[in-house]
Short mmCIF file of N, CA and C in Angstrom, two decimals:
data_model
loop_
_atom_site.label_atom_id
_atom_site.label_comp_id
_atom_site.label_asym_id
_atom_site.label_seq_id
_atom_site.Cartn_x
_atom_site.Cartn_y
_atom_site.Cartn_z
N LEU A 236 -27.35 49.57 13.78
CA LEU A 236 -28.37 49.37 14.90
C LEU A 236 -29.96 49.91 14.68
N SER A 237 -29.99 51.40 13.89
CA SER A 237 -31.13 51.93 13.59
C SER A 237 -31.75 51.28 12.99
N SER A 238 -31.28 50.41 11.74
CA SER A 238 -32.02 49.77 10.74
C SER A 238 -32.77 48.55 11.54
N ILE A 239 -32.00 47.95 12.65
CA ILE A 239 -32.82 47.15 13.12
C ILE A 239 -34.06 47.44 14.17
N VAL A 240 -33.78 48.67 14.37
CA VAL A 240 -35.03 49.17 15.12
C VAL A 240 -36.13 49.74 14.36
N PHE A 241 -35.78 50.16 13.42
CA PHE A 241 -36.94 50.51 12.46
C PHE A 241 -37.52 49.36 11.50
N GLU A 242 -36.79 48.47 11.57
CA GLU A 242 -37.37 47.29 11.02
C GLU A 242 -38.35 46.61 11.96
N LYS A 243 -37.93 46.43 13.04
CA LYS A 243 -38.85 46.08 14.22
C LYS A 243 -39.74 46.83 14.25
N TYR A 244 -39.78 47.99 14.41
CA TYR A 244 -41.11 48.90 14.71
C TYR A 244 -41.83 48.80 13.55
N SER A 245 -41.62 48.83 12.44
CA SER A 245 -42.27 48.40 11.28
C SER A 245 -43.19 47.20 11.19
N VAL A 246 -42.51 46.32 11.72
CA VAL A 246 -43.16 44.91 11.96
C VAL A 246 -44.41 44.78 13.13
N TRP A 247 -43.77 45.74 14.38
CA TRP A 247 -44.71 45.73 15.39
C TRP A 247 -45.95 46.74 14.74
N THR A 248 -45.87 47.71 14.18
CA THR A 248 -46.75 48.69 13.73
C THR A 248 -47.68 47.83 12.67
N LYS A 249 -47.14 46.85 11.88
CA LYS A 249 -48.35 46.09 10.92
C LYS A 249 -48.75 44.98 11.94
N ASN A 250 -48.10 44.22 12.73
CA ASN A 250 -48.69 42.94 13.18
C ASN A 250 -49.76 43.73 14.72
N TYR A 251 -49.44 44.84 15.08
CA TYR A 251 -50.09 45.07 16.31
C TYR A 251 -50.52 46.77 16.13
N TYR A 252 -51.18 46.83 15.01
CA TYR A 252 -51.62 48.21 14.56
C TYR A 252 -52.30 48.91 15.75
N LEU A 253 -53.33 48.38 16.06
CA LEU A 253 -54.21 49.43 17.22
C LEU A 253 -53.18 49.34 18.55
N PHE A 254 -52.46 48.40 18.79
CA PHE A 254 -51.97 48.25 20.30
C PHE A 254 -51.02 49.58 20.41
N MET A 255 -50.21 49.65 18.73
CA MET A 255 -49.15 50.38 18.85
C MET A 255 -49.45 51.98 18.54
N ALA A 256 -50.58 52.23 17.82
CA ALA A 256 -51.25 53.49 17.83
C ALA A 256 -51.64 53.90 19.21
N PHE A 257 -52.39 53.18 20.22
CA PHE A 257 -52.45 53.10 21.72
C PHE A 257 -51.14 53.75 22.31
N LEU A 258 -50.14 52.87 22.34
CA LEU A 258 -48.80 53.16 22.78
C LEU A 258 -48.28 54.39 22.26
N GLN A 259 -48.21 54.61 21.13
CA GLN A 259 -47.32 55.85 20.86
C GLN A 259 -48.25 57.15 21.13
N SER A 260 -49.60 57.34 21.04
CA SER A 260 -50.29 58.40 21.50
C SER A 260 -50.11 58.65 22.87
N GLY A 261 -50.28 57.65 23.65
CA GLY A 261 -50.02 57.70 25.14
C GLY A 261 -48.69 58.44 25.50
N ILE A 262 -47.63 57.62 24.76
CA ILE A 262 -46.09 57.95 25.10
C ILE A 262 -46.05 59.75 24.56
N ILE A 263 -46.50 59.93 23.61
CA ILE A 263 -46.68 61.19 23.29
C ILE A 263 -47.10 62.28 24.01
N ALA A 264 -48.29 62.41 24.31
CA ALA A 264 -49.18 62.75 25.34
C ALA A 264 -48.53 62.98 26.52
N CYS A 265 -47.90 61.70 27.19
CA CYS A 265 -47.22 61.79 28.55
C CYS A 265 -45.80 62.74 28.37
N ALA A 266 -45.45 62.59 27.30
CA ALA A 266 -43.66 63.53 27.38
C ALA A 266 -44.45 64.95 27.09
N ALA A 267 -45.16 65.14 26.46
CA ALA A 267 -45.66 66.80 26.17
C ALA A 267 -46.38 67.35 27.43
N ASP A 268 -46.97 66.46 28.18
CA ASP A 268 -47.83 67.04 29.31
C ASP A 268 -46.50 67.52 30.31
N ILE A 269 -45.63 66.63 30.53
CA ILE A 269 -44.10 66.57 31.58
C ILE A 269 -43.41 67.91 31.00
N PHE A 270 -43.44 68.07 29.61
CA PHE A 270 -42.64 69.26 29.04
C PHE A 270 -43.30 70.54 29.12
N THR A 271 -44.53 70.54 29.07
CA THR A 271 -45.44 71.64 29.22
C THR A 271 -45.41 71.98 30.81
N GLN A 272 -45.63 71.09 31.74
CA GLN A 272 -45.41 71.72 33.29
C GLN A 272 -44.31 71.82 33.68
N LYS A 273 -43.20 71.61 33.02
CA LYS A 273 -41.97 71.74 33.20
C LYS A 273 -41.42 73.53 32.74
N MET A 274 -42.14 73.53 31.39
CA MET A 274 -42.20 74.86 30.83
C MET A 274 -42.65 76.03 31.68
N GLU A 275 -43.92 75.45 32.31
CA GLU A 275 -44.79 76.51 33.11
C GLU A 275 -44.23 76.51 34.55
N GLY A 276 -43.00 76.03 35.20
CA GLY A 276 -42.51 75.93 36.30
C GLY A 276 -43.12 75.16 37.25
N ALA A 277 -44.07 74.22 37.04
CA ALA A 277 -44.65 73.21 37.82
C ALA A 277 -43.56 72.51 38.73
N VAL A 278 -44.02 72.68 40.15
CA VAL A 278 -42.70 71.87 40.94
C VAL A 278 -43.90 71.51 42.15
N PRO A 279 -43.99 70.27 42.17
CA PRO A 279 -43.29 69.15 41.66
C PRO A 279 -44.37 68.67 40.16
N ILE A 280 -44.04 67.89 39.41
CA ILE A 280 -44.85 67.45 38.30
C ILE A 280 -46.11 66.72 38.85
N ASP A 281 -47.31 67.49 38.03
CA ASP A 281 -48.51 66.69 38.64
C ASP A 281 -48.43 65.35 37.66
N TYR A 282 -48.16 64.20 38.28
CA TYR A 282 -48.32 62.99 37.58
C TYR A 282 -49.67 62.37 37.49
N ALA A 283 -50.54 62.75 38.64
CA ALA A 283 -51.95 62.39 38.23
C ALA A 283 -52.25 63.14 36.97
N HIS A 284 -51.95 64.11 36.43
CA HIS A 284 -52.72 64.89 35.40
C HIS A 284 -51.88 64.41 34.30
N VAL A 285 -50.55 64.13 34.39
CA VAL A 285 -50.03 63.15 33.08
C VAL A 285 -50.83 62.04 32.75
N LEU A 286 -51.07 61.17 34.16
CA LEU A 286 -51.73 59.81 33.86
C LEU A 286 -53.03 60.02 33.04
N ALA A 287 -53.85 60.92 33.77
CA ALA A 287 -55.21 61.31 33.04
C ALA A 287 -55.05 61.66 31.64
N LEU A 288 -54.36 62.47 30.99
CA LEU A 288 -53.90 62.88 29.77
C LEU A 288 -53.42 61.91 28.84
N LEU A 289 -52.43 60.96 29.71
CA LEU A 289 -52.02 59.76 28.77
C LEU A 289 -53.26 58.98 28.47
N SER A 290 -53.89 58.53 29.48
CA SER A 290 -55.11 57.61 29.20
C SER A 290 -56.19 58.14 28.21
N VAL A 291 -56.44 59.43 28.13
CA VAL A 291 -57.60 60.03 27.34
C VAL A 291 -56.79 59.82 25.85
N ALA A 292 -55.38 60.30 25.88
CA ALA A 292 -54.63 60.22 24.46
C ALA A 292 -54.52 58.88 23.74
N ALA A 293 -54.21 57.79 24.68
CA ALA A 293 -53.87 56.72 24.20
C ALA A 293 -55.18 55.81 23.82
N ILE A 294 -56.44 55.97 24.69
CA ILE A 294 -57.69 55.74 24.20
C ILE A 294 -58.32 56.41 22.94
N ALA A 295 -58.58 57.86 23.04
CA ALA A 295 -59.17 58.59 22.07
C ALA A 295 -58.50 58.72 20.86
N SER A 296 -57.19 59.13 21.04
CA SER A 296 -56.40 59.37 19.85
C SER A 296 -55.57 58.69 19.28
N GLY A 297 -55.31 57.61 19.89
CA GLY A 297 -54.47 56.20 19.48
C GLY A 297 -55.56 55.23 19.35
N TRP A 298 -56.26 54.57 20.03
CA TRP A 298 -56.86 53.17 19.63
C TRP A 298 -58.12 53.67 18.69
N PHE A 299 -59.01 54.75 19.30
CA PHE A 299 -60.32 54.91 18.64
C PHE A 299 -59.81 55.63 17.01
N ASN A 300 -59.20 56.62 17.07
CA ASN A 300 -58.51 57.21 15.86
C ASN A 300 -58.02 56.34 15.08
N ALA A 301 -57.00 54.92 15.59
CA ALA A 301 -56.66 53.80 14.62
C ALA A 301 -57.68 53.17 14.10
N LEU A 302 -58.69 52.80 14.97
CA LEU A 302 -59.98 52.19 14.59
C LEU A 302 -60.70 52.59 13.60
N LEU A 303 -60.92 53.98 13.72
CA LEU A 303 -61.68 54.43 12.60
C LEU A 303 -61.10 54.85 11.46
N LEU A 304 -60.00 55.16 11.52
CA LEU A 304 -59.29 55.31 10.03
C LEU A 304 -59.11 53.87 9.26
N ARG A 305 -58.99 52.51 10.07
CA ARG A 305 -58.86 51.56 9.66
C ARG A 305 -60.00 51.39 8.73
N ARG A 306 -61.28 51.36 9.30
CA ARG A 306 -62.70 51.19 8.90
C ARG A 306 -62.85 52.07 7.59
N ILE A 307 -62.64 53.30 7.77
CA ILE A 307 -62.65 54.34 6.84
C ILE A 307 -61.90 53.82 5.29
N GLU A 308 -60.58 53.41 5.74
CA GLU A 308 -59.89 52.99 4.54
C GLU A 308 -60.66 51.79 4.08
N ALA A 309 -61.15 50.94 4.87
CA ALA A 309 -61.86 49.40 4.19
C ALA A 309 -63.24 49.90 3.39
N ALA A 310 -63.64 50.96 3.74
CA ALA A 310 -65.01 51.30 3.21
C ALA A 310 -64.79 52.37 1.85
N TYR A 311 -63.51 52.96 1.69
CA TYR A 311 -62.84 53.63 0.74
C TYR A 311 -61.64 53.32 0.26
N PRO A 312 -61.45 52.24 -0.03
CA PRO A 312 -59.94 51.56 -0.67
C PRO A 312 -59.59 52.71 -1.74
N GLY A 313 -57.97 52.72 -1.55
CA GLY A 313 -57.83 53.28 -2.87
C GLY A 313 -57.22 54.74 -2.77
N SER A 314 -56.51 55.23 -3.62
CA SER A 314 -55.67 56.60 -3.17
C SER A 314 -56.49 57.67 -4.58
N GLY A 315 -57.45 57.50 -5.33
CA GLY A 315 -58.02 58.12 -6.25
C GLY A 315 -58.71 59.50 -5.63
N THR A 316 -58.74 60.33 -6.28
CA THR A 316 -59.32 61.87 -5.78
C THR A 316 -60.62 61.62 -5.02
N LYS A 317 -61.42 60.85 -5.59
CA LYS A 317 -62.91 60.52 -4.90
C LYS A 317 -62.63 60.06 -3.41
N GLU A 318 -61.92 58.90 -3.29
CA GLU A 318 -61.38 58.16 -2.25
C GLU A 318 -61.02 58.98 -1.21
N VAL A 319 -60.04 59.82 -1.46
CA VAL A 319 -59.01 60.88 -0.56
C VAL A 319 -60.07 61.62 -0.12
N VAL A 320 -60.69 62.39 -0.93
CA VAL A 320 -61.67 63.52 -0.66
C VAL A 320 -62.75 62.62 0.60
N MET A 321 -63.34 61.59 0.23
CA MET A 321 -64.33 60.96 1.00
C MET A 321 -63.65 60.61 2.39
N LYS A 322 -62.26 60.07 2.63
CA LYS A 322 -61.81 59.74 3.64
C LYS A 322 -61.32 60.91 4.38
N ALA A 323 -60.90 62.06 3.72
CA ALA A 323 -61.06 63.07 4.66
C ALA A 323 -62.04 63.90 5.02
N ILE A 324 -62.98 64.07 4.49
CA ILE A 324 -64.26 64.31 4.96
C ILE A 324 -64.97 63.60 6.03
N ILE A 325 -64.69 62.29 6.17
CA ILE A 325 -65.48 61.46 6.79
C ILE A 325 -64.32 61.43 8.29
N SER A 326 -63.00 61.32 8.21
CA SER A 326 -62.26 61.47 9.45
C SER A 326 -62.37 62.60 10.07
N THR A 327 -62.41 63.93 9.17
CA THR A 327 -62.33 65.20 9.76
C THR A 327 -63.63 65.55 10.66
N LEU A 328 -64.77 65.30 10.19
CA LEU A 328 -65.90 65.48 11.05
C LEU A 328 -66.00 64.94 12.57
N PRO A 329 -65.92 63.59 12.51
CA PRO A 329 -65.83 62.99 13.87
C PRO A 329 -64.51 63.21 14.62
N LEU A 330 -63.49 63.00 14.05
CA LEU A 330 -62.26 63.07 14.86
C LEU A 330 -62.08 64.47 15.01
N GLY A 331 -62.05 65.40 14.19
CA GLY A 331 -62.02 66.85 14.63
C GLY A 331 -62.67 67.25 15.59
N GLY A 332 -64.26 66.92 15.70
CA GLY A 332 -64.91 67.34 16.45
C GLY A 332 -64.72 66.65 17.83
N ALA A 333 -64.25 65.72 18.17
CA ALA A 333 -63.98 65.00 19.28
C ALA A 333 -62.45 65.52 19.98
N ILE A 334 -61.61 65.63 18.96
CA ILE A 334 -60.41 66.15 19.67
C ILE A 334 -60.44 67.46 20.00
N ASN A 335 -61.20 68.54 19.19
CA ASN A 335 -61.29 69.87 19.58
C ASN A 335 -62.35 70.17 20.75
N ALA A 336 -63.19 68.92 21.14
CA ALA A 336 -64.30 69.21 22.25
C ALA A 336 -63.60 69.39 23.50
#
């Protein structure tokens, strides 16, 4: 069963790359926010906050990040030292700044 799930997941991430990045980031952010609120003792859970965090994470971290990384890979294809360094520098500046803002 697990091999079928992983196989289907692999197909979906290849065929629907941006959508899956959007979905994955949203799910992770949603779960993390609910877990954090529970750890802090929030009663009830602030689902408006969860939805806001889910939306920002899915769009910014999921869709935008995946789109930018795909474009960087197209501009600097390969896994040589020069290509990897260029991809790391380019992705760190806008993505790191946006995520830490």
